[in-house]
Backbone as a ProteinNet text record, in pm:
[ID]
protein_1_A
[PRIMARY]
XXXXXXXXXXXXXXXXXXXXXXXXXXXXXXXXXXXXXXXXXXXXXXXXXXXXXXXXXXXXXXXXXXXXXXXXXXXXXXXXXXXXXXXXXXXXXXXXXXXXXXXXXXXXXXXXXXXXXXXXXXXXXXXXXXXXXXXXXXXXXXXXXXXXXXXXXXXXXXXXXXXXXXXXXXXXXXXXXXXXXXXXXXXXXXXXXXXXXXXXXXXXXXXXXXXXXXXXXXXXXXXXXXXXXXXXXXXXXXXXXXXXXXXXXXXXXXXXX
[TERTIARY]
-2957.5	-2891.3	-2740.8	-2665.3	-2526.3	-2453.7	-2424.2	-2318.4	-2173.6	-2115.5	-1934.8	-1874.6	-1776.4	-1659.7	-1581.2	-1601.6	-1502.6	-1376.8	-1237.8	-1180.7	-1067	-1022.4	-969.5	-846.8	-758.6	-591	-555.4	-505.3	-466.7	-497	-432.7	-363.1	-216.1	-179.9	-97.7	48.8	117.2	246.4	270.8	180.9	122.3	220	291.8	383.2	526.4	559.4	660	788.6	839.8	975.3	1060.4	1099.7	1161.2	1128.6	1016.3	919.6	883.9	855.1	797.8	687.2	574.4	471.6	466.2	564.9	600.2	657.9	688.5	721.4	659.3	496.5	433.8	319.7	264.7	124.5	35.8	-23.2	-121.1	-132.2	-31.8	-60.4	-143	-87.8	-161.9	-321.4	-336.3	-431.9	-415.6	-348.3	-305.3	-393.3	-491.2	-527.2	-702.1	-718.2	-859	-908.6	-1022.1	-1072.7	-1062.8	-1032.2	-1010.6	-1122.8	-1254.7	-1301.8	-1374.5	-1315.8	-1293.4	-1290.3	-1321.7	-1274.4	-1188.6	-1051.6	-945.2	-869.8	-891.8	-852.1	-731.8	-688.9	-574.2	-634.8	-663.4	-652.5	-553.5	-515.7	-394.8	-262.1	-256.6	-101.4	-12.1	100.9	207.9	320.8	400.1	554.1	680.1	619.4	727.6	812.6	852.7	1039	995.3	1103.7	1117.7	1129.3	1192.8	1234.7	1210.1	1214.3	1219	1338.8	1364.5	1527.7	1475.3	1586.2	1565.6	1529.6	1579.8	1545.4	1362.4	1352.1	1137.5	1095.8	1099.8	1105	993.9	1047.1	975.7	830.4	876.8	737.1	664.3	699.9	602.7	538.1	576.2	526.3	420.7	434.6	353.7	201.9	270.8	111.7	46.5	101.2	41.6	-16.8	2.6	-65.1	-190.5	-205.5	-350.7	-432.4	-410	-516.5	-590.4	-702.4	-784.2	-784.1	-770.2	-772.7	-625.2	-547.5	-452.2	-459.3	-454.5	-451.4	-347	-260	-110.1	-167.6	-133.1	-126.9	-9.8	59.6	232.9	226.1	261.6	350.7	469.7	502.3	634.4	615.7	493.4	408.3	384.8	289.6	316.2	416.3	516.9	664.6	698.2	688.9	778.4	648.4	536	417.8	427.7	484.7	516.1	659.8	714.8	844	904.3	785.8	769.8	669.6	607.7	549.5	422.3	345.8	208.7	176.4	111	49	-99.2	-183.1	-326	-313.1	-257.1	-223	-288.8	-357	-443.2	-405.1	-361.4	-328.8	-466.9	-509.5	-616.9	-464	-603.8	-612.2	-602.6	-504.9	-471.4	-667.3	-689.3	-850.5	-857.7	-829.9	-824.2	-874.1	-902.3	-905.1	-1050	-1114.4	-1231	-1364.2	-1309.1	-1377.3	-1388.3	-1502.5	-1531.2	-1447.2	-1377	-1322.5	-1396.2	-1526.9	-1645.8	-1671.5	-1618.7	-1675.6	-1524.6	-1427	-1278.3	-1337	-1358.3	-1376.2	-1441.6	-1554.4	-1665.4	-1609.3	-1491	-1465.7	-1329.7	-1270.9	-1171.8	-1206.6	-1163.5	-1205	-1169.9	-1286.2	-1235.6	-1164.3	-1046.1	-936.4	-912.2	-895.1	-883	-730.5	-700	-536.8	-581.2	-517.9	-505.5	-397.2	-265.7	-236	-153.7	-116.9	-82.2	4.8	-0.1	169	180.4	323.5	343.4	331.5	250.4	251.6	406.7	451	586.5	560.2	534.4	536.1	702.6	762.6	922.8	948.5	977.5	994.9	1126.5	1228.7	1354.5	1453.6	1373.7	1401.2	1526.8	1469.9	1600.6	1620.5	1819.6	1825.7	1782.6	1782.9	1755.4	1616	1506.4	1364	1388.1	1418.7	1424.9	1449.3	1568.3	1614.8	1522.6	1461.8	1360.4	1264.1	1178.7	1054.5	1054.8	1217.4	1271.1	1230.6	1329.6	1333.1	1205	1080.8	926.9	928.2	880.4	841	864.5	998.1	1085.4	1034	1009.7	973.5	856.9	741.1	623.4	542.4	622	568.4	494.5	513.6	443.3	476.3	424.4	448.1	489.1	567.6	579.2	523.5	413.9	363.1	372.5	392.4	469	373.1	369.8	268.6	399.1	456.8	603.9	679.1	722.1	856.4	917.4	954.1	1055.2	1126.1	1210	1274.8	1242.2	1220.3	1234.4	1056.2	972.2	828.7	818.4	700.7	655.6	564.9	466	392	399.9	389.6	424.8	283.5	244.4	78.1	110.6	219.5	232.2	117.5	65.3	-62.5	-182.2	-149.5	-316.5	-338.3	-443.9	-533.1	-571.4	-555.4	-576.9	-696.3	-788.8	-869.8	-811.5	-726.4	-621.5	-551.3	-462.7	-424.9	-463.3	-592.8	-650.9	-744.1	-681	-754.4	-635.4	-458.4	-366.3	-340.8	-328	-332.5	-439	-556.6	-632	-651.6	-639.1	-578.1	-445.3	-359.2	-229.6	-210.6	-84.1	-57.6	-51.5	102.1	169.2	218	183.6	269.3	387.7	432.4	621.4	623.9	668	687.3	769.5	753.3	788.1	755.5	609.7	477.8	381	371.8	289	137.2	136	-55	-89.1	25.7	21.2	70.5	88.7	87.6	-29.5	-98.5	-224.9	-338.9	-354.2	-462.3	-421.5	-306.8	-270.5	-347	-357.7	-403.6	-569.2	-628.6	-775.2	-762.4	-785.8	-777.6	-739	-660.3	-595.3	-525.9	-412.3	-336.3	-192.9	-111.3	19.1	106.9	224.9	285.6	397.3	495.9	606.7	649.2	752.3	758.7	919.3	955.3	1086.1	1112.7	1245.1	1255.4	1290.1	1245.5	1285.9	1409	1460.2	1632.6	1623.8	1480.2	1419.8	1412	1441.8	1401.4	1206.9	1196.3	1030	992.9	1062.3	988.7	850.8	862.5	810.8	672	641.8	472.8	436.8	554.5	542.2	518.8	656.1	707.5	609.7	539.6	480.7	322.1	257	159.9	169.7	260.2	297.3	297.4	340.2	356.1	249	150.8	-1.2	-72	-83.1	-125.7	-44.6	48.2	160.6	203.5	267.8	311.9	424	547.9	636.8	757.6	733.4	806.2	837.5	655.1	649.2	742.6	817.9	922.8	1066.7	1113	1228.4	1346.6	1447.4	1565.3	1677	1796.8	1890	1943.6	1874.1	1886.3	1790.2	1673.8	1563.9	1520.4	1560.3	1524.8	1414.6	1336.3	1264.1	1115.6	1060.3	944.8	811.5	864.6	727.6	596.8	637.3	490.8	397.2	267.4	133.9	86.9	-1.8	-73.9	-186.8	-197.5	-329.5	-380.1	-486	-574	-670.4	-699.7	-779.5	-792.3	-663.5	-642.1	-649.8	-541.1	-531.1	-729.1	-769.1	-893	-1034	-958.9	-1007.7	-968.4	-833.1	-726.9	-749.8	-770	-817.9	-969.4	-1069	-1175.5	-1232.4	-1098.6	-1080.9	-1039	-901.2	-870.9	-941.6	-1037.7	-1112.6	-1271.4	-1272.5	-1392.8	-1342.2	-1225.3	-1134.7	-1139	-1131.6	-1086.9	-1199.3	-1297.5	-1403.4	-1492.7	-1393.3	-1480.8	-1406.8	-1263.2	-1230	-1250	-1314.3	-1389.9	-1525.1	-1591.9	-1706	-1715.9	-1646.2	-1614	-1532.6	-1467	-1393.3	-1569.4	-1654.3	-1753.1	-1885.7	-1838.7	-1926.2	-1866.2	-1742.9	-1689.5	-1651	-1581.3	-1658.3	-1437.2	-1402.2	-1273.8	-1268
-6.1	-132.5	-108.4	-208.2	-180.7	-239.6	-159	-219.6	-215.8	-260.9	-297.5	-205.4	-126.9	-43.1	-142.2	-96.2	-117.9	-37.4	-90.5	34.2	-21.4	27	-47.5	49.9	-4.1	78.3	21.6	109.3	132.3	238.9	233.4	68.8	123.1	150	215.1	123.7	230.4	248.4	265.3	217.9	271.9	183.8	84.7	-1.9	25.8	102.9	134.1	216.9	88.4	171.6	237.2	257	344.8	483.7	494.9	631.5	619.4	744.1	720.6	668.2	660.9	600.3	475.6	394.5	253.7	229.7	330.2	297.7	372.8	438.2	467.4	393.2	361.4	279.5	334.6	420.1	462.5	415.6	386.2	320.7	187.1	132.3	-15.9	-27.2	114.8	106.3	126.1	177.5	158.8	221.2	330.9	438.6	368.3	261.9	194.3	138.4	168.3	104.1	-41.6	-60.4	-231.7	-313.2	-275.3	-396.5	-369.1	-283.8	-277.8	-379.9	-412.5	-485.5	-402.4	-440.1	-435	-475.7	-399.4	-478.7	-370	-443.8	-387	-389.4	-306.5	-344.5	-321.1	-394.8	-381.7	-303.5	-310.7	-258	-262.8	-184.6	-261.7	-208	-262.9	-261.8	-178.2	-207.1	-179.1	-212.7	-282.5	-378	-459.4	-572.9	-714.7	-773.5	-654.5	-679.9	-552.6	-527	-452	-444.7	-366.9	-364.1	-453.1	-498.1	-552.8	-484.1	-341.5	-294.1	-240.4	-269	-237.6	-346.1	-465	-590.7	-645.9	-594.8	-621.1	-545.6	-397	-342.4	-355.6	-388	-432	-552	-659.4	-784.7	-774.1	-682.1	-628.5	-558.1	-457.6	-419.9	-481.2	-604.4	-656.5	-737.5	-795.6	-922.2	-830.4	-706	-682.2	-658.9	-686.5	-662.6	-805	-789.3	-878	-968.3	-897.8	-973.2	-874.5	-927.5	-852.4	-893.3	-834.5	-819.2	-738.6	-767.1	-658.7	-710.8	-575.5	-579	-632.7	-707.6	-794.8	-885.9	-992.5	-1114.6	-1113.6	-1051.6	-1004	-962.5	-888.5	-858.8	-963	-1070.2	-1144.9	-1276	-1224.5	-1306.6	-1253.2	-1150.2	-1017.6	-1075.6	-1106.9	-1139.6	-1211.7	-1327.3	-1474.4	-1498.2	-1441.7	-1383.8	-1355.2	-1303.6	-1182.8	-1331.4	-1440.3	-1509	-1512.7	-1440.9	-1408.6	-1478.4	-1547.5	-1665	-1653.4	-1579.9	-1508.9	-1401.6	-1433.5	-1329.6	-1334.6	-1245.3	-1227.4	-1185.5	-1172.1	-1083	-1019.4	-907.2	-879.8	-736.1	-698.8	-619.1	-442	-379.7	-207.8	-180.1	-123.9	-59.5	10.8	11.9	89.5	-15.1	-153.6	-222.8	-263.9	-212.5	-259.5	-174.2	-69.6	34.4	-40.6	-56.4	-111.6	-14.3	-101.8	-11.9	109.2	104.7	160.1	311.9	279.4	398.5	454.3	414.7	502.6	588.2	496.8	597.6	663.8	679.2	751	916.4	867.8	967.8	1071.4	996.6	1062.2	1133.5	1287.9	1393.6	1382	1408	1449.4	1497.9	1461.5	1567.6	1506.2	1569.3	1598.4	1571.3	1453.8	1486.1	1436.6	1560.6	1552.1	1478	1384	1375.1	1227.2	1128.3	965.4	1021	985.4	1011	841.4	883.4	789.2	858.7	775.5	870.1	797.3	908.6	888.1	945.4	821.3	862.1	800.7	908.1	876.9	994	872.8	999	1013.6	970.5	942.8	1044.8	1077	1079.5	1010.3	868.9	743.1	791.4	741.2	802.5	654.5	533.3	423.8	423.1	467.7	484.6	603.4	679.2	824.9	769.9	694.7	669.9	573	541.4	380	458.4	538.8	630.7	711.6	784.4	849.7	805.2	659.2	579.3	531.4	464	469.3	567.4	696.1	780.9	850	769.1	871	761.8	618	545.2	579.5	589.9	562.7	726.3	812.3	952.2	1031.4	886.2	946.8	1084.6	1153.4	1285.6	1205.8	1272	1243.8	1325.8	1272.3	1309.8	1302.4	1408.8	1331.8	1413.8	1290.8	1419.5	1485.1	1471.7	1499.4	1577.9	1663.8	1758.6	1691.5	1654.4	1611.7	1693.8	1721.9	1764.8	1664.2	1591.6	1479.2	1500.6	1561.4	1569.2	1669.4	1610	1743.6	1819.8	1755.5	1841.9	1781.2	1849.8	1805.4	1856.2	1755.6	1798.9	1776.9	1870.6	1860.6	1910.7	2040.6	2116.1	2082.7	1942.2	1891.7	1824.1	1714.8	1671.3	1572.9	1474.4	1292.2	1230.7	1377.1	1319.1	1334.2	1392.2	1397.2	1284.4	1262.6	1118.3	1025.8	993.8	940	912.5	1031.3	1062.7	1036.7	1087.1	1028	912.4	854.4	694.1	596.9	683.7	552.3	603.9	765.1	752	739.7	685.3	660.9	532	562.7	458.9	319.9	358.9	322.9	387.2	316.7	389.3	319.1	432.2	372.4	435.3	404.3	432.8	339.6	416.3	345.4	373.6	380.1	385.7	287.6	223.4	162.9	151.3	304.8	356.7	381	378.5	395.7	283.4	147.8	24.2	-8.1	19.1	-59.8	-42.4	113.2	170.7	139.1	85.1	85.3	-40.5	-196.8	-324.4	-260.3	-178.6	-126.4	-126.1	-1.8	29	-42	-150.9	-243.1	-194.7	-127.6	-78.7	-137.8	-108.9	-199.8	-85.3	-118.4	-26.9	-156.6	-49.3	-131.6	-34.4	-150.2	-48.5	-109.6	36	8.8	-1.1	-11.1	-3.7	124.5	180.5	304.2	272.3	412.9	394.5	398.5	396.8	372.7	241.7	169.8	31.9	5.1	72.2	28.5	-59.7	-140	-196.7	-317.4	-361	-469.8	-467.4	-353.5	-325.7	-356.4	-283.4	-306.8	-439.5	-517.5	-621.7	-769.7	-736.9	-864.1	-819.9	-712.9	-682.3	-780.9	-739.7	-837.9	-952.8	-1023.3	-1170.9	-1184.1	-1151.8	-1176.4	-1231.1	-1108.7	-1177.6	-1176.7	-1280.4	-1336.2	-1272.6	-1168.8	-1097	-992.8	-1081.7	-987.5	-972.8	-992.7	-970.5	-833.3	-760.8	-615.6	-492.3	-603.7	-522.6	-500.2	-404.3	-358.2	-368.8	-463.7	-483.6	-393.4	-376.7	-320.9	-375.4	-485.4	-524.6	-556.2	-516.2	-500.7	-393.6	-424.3	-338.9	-352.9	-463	-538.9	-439.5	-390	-284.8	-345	-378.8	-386.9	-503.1	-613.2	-670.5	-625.9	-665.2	-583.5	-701	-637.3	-728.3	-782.1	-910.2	-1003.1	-995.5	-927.2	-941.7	-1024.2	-1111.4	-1220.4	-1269.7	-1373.8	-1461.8	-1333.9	-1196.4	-1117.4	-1089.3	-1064	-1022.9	-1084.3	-1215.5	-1327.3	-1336.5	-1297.5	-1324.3	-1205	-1086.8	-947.6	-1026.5	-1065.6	-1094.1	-1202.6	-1251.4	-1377	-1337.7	-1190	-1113.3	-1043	-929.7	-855.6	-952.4	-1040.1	-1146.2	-1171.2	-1213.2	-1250.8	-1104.7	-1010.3	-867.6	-831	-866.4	-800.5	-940.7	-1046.3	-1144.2	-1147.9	-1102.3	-1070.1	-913.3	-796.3	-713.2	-746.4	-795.2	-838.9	-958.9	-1007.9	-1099.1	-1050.7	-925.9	-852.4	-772.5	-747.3	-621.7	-763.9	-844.9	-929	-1009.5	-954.3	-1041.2	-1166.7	-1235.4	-1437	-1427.9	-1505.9	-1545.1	-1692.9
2621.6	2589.6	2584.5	2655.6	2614.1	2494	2511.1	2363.9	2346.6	2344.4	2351.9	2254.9	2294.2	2245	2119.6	2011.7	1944.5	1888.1	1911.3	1867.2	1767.7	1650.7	1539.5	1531.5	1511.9	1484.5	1329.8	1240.2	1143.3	1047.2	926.9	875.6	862.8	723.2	694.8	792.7	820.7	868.7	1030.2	1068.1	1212.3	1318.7	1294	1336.8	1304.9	1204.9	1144.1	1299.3	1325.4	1440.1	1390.4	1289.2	1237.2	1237.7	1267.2	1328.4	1431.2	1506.2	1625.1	1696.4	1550.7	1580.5	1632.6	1529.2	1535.9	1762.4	1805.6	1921.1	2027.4	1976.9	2041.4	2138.1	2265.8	2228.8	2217.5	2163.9	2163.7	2034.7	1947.6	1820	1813.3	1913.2	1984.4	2040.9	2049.5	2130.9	2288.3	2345.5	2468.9	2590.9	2480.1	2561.9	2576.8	2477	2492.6	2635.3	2663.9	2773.7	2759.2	2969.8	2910.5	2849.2	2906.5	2833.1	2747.6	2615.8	2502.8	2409.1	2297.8	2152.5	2137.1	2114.7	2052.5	1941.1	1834.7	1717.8	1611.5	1518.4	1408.4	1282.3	1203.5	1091.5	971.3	884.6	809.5	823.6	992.1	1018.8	949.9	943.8	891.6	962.8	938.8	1002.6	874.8	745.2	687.1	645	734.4	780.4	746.7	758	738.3	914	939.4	1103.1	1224.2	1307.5	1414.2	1531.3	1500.3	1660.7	1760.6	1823.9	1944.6	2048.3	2071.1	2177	2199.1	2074.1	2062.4	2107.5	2084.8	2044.9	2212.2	2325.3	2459.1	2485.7	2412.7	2420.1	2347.7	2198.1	2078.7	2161.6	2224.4	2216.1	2362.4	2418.7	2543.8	2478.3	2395.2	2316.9	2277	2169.3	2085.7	2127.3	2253.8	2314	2400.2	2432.3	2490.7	2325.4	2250.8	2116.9	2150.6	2068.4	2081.9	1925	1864.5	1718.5	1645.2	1565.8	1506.9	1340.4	1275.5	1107.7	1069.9	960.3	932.6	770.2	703.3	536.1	449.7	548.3	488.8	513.8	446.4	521.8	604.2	579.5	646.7	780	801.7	979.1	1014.5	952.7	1011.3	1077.4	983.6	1055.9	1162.4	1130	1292.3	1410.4	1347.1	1504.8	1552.4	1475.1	1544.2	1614.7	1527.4	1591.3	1744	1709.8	1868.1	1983.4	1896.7	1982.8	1996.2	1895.9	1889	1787.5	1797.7	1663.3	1623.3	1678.6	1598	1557.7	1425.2	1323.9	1150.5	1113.4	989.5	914.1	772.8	649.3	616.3	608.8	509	445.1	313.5	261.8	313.3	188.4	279.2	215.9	299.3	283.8	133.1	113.2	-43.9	-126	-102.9	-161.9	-104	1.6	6.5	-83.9	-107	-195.9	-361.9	-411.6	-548.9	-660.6	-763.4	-856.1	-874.3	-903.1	-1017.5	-882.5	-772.6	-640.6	-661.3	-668.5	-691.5	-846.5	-948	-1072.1	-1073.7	-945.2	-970.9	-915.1	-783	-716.5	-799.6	-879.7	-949	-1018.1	-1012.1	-1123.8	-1226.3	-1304.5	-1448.4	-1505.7	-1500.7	-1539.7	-1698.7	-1796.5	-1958.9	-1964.1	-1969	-2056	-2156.8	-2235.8	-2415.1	-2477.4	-2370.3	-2443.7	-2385.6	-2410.6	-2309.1	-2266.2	-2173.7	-2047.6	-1895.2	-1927.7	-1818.8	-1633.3	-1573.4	-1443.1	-1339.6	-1320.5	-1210.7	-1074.6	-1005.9	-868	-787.2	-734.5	-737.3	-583.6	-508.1	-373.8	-311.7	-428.7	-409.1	-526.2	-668.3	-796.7	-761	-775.1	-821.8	-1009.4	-979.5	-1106.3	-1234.4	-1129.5	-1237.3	-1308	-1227.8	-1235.5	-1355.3	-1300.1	-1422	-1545.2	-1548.7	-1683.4	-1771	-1703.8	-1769.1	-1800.6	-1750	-1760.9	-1843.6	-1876.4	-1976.5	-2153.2	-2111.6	-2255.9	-2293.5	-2197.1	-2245.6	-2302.2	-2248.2	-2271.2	-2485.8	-2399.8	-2523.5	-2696.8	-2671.9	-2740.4	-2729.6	-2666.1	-2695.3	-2763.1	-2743.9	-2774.9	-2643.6	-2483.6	-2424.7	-2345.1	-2285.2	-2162.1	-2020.5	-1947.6	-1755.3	-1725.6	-1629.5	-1526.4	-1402.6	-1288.5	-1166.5	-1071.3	-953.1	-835	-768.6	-774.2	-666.3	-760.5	-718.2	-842.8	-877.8	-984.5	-1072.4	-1210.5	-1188.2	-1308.3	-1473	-1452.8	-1577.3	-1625.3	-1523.9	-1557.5	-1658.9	-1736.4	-1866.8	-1796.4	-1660.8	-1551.9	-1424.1	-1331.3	-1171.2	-1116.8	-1001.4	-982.8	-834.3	-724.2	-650.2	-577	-612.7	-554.5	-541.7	-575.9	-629	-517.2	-498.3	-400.8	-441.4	-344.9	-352.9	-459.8	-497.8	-613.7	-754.1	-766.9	-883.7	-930.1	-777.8	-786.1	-798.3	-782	-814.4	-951.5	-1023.5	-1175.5	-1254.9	-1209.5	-1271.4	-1297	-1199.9	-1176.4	-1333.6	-1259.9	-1371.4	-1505	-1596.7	-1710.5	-1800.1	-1684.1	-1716.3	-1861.9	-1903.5	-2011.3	-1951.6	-1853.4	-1763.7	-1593.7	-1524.8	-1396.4	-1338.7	-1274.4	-1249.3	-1135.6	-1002.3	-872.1	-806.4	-680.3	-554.1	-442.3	-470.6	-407.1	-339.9	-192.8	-226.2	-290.3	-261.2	-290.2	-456.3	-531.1	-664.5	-681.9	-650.7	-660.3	-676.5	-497	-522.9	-609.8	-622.3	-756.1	-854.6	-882.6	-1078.4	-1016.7	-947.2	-946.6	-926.4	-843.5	-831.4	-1024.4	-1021.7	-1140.2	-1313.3	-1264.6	-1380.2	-1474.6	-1421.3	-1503.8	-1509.2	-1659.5	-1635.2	-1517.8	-1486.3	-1390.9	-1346.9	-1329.2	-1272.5	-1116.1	-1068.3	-925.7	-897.7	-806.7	-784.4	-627.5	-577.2	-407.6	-407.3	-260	-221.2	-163.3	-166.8	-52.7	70.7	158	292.6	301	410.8	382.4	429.3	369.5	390.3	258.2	160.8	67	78.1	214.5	216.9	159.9	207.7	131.4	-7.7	-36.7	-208.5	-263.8	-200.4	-267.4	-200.8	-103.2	-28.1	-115.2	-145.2	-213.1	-362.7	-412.1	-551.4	-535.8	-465.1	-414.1	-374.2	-345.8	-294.5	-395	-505.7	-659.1	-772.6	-739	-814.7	-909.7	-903.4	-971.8	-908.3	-877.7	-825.5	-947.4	-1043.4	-1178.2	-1200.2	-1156.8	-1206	-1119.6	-991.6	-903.6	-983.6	-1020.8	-1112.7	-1013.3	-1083.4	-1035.4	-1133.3	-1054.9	-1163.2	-1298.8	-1338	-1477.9	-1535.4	-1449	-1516.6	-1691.1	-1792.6	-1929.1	-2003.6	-2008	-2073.5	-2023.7	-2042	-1974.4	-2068.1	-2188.7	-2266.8	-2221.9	-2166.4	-2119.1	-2042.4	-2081.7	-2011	-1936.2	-1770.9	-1694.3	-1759.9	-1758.4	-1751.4	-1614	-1613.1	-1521.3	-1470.7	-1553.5	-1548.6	-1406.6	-1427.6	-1269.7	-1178.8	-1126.2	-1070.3	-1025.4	-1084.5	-1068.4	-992.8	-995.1	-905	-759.9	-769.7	-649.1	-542.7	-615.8	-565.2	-481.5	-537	-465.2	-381.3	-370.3	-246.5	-184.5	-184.7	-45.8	10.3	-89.2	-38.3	49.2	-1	92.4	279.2	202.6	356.4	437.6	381.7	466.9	493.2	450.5	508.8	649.5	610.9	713.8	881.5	823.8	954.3	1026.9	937.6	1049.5	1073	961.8	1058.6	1179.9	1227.7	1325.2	1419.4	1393.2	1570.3	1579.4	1445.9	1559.5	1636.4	1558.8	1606	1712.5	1769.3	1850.4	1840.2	1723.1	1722.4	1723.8	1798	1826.6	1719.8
[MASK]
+++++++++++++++++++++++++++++++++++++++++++++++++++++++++++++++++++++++++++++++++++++++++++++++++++++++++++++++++++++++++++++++++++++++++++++++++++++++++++++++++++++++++++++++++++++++++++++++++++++++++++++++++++++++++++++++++++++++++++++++++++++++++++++++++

């Protein structure tokens, strides 16, 4: 019996021109047989925008896909942009995994003692200083996966199930991360987030705006740290995206335009 090729590109950063990937096609899919299913899932771009000089070949790839999905709003401005108007938001995949299957997979790791987790790939000195003064008020420890001087432990050596164990016994998390964004919302934890000095924020900041909550994005007069997330509404909003993200891959394998 035959059966039709499906072949899916993402998610991540896989569009990102600022890298080379972003101006590769094989990122696109380029190398798929033609009569292939061609599909994206939760691409992203990164940007808000893309150079002009990408701008002819992006819009050449993107039009042999068969179905396209980007994890921003902001992708999908740059798609239409570009002139392509069947364009999908779902969800970064991390989010199709059930809280209760992330906690199951996170090791047991024993902290004895509350700490704030700092994920910081810049050590911005404004982030430092805010994480500092929690810390320093609440009695809590820094914890950082990334070296940081300002950390009481650094868990650079460790392995994505760690991070995944920091993350969800945290007090608080503080980054400028999108992936320690999205697990503190998996997970339901408070956490604030800052911009990197890359212009890749869009992830961050279009994620928040999804489930209304772009408050928790720290501006430079941002001081006020002490309110905690209500999850309630959030928790609803999470499972009207994750419905949607899973209805548009089952409809590229099922083929339905």
């Amino acid at each position: 019996v035959y059966k039709r090729q499906v072949y899916f590109a993402g998610s991540d950063q896989i569009w990102n021109s600022v890298f080379k990937n972003g101006r590769d096609p094989a990122f696109y899919l380029d190398f798929a047989p033609v009569n292939a299913t061609k599909a994206s899932y939760a691409a992203s771009f990164a940007t808000a925008s893309i150079l002009d000089e990408y701008k002819n070949n992006i819009k050449l790839w993107l039009s042999k896909l068969d179905y396209i999905s980007v994890r921003e709003s902001s992708g999908i401005d740059i798609i239409k942009q570009l002139g392509i108007n069947t364009v999908t938001q779902v969800l970064d995949p991390v989010f199709l995994l059930s809280k209760n299957k992330w906690e199951d997979m996170a090791e047991n790791e024993i902290f004895s003692e509350p700490y704030i987790f700092l994920y910081d790939f810049d050590q911005n000195e404004y982030l430092g200083r805010l994480v500092k003064a929690v810390a320093d008020k609440n009695n809590w420890k820094i914890y950082s996966y990334l070296h940081n001087p300002l950390a009481d432990k650094c868990f650079e050596k460790y392995g994505p199930l760690t991070f995944l164990s920091l993350v969800k016994n945290a007090e608080l998390v503080m980054s400028n991360s999108f992936h320690a964004t999205a697990f503190s919302l998996i997970f339901e934890k408070d956490f604030w987030v800052i911009n990197r000095k890359e212009k890749i924020n869009t992830r961050m900041r279009d994620l928040l705006d999804l489930f209304d909550i772009s408050n928790r994005l720290l501006r430079n007069n941002s001081e006020d740290l002490c309110s905690s997330i209500d999850y309630s509404e959030i928790r609803d909003k999470i499972a009207v995206e994750i419905r949607k993200s899973k209805d548009f891959i089952n409809k590229v394998l099922e083929c339905k335009k």
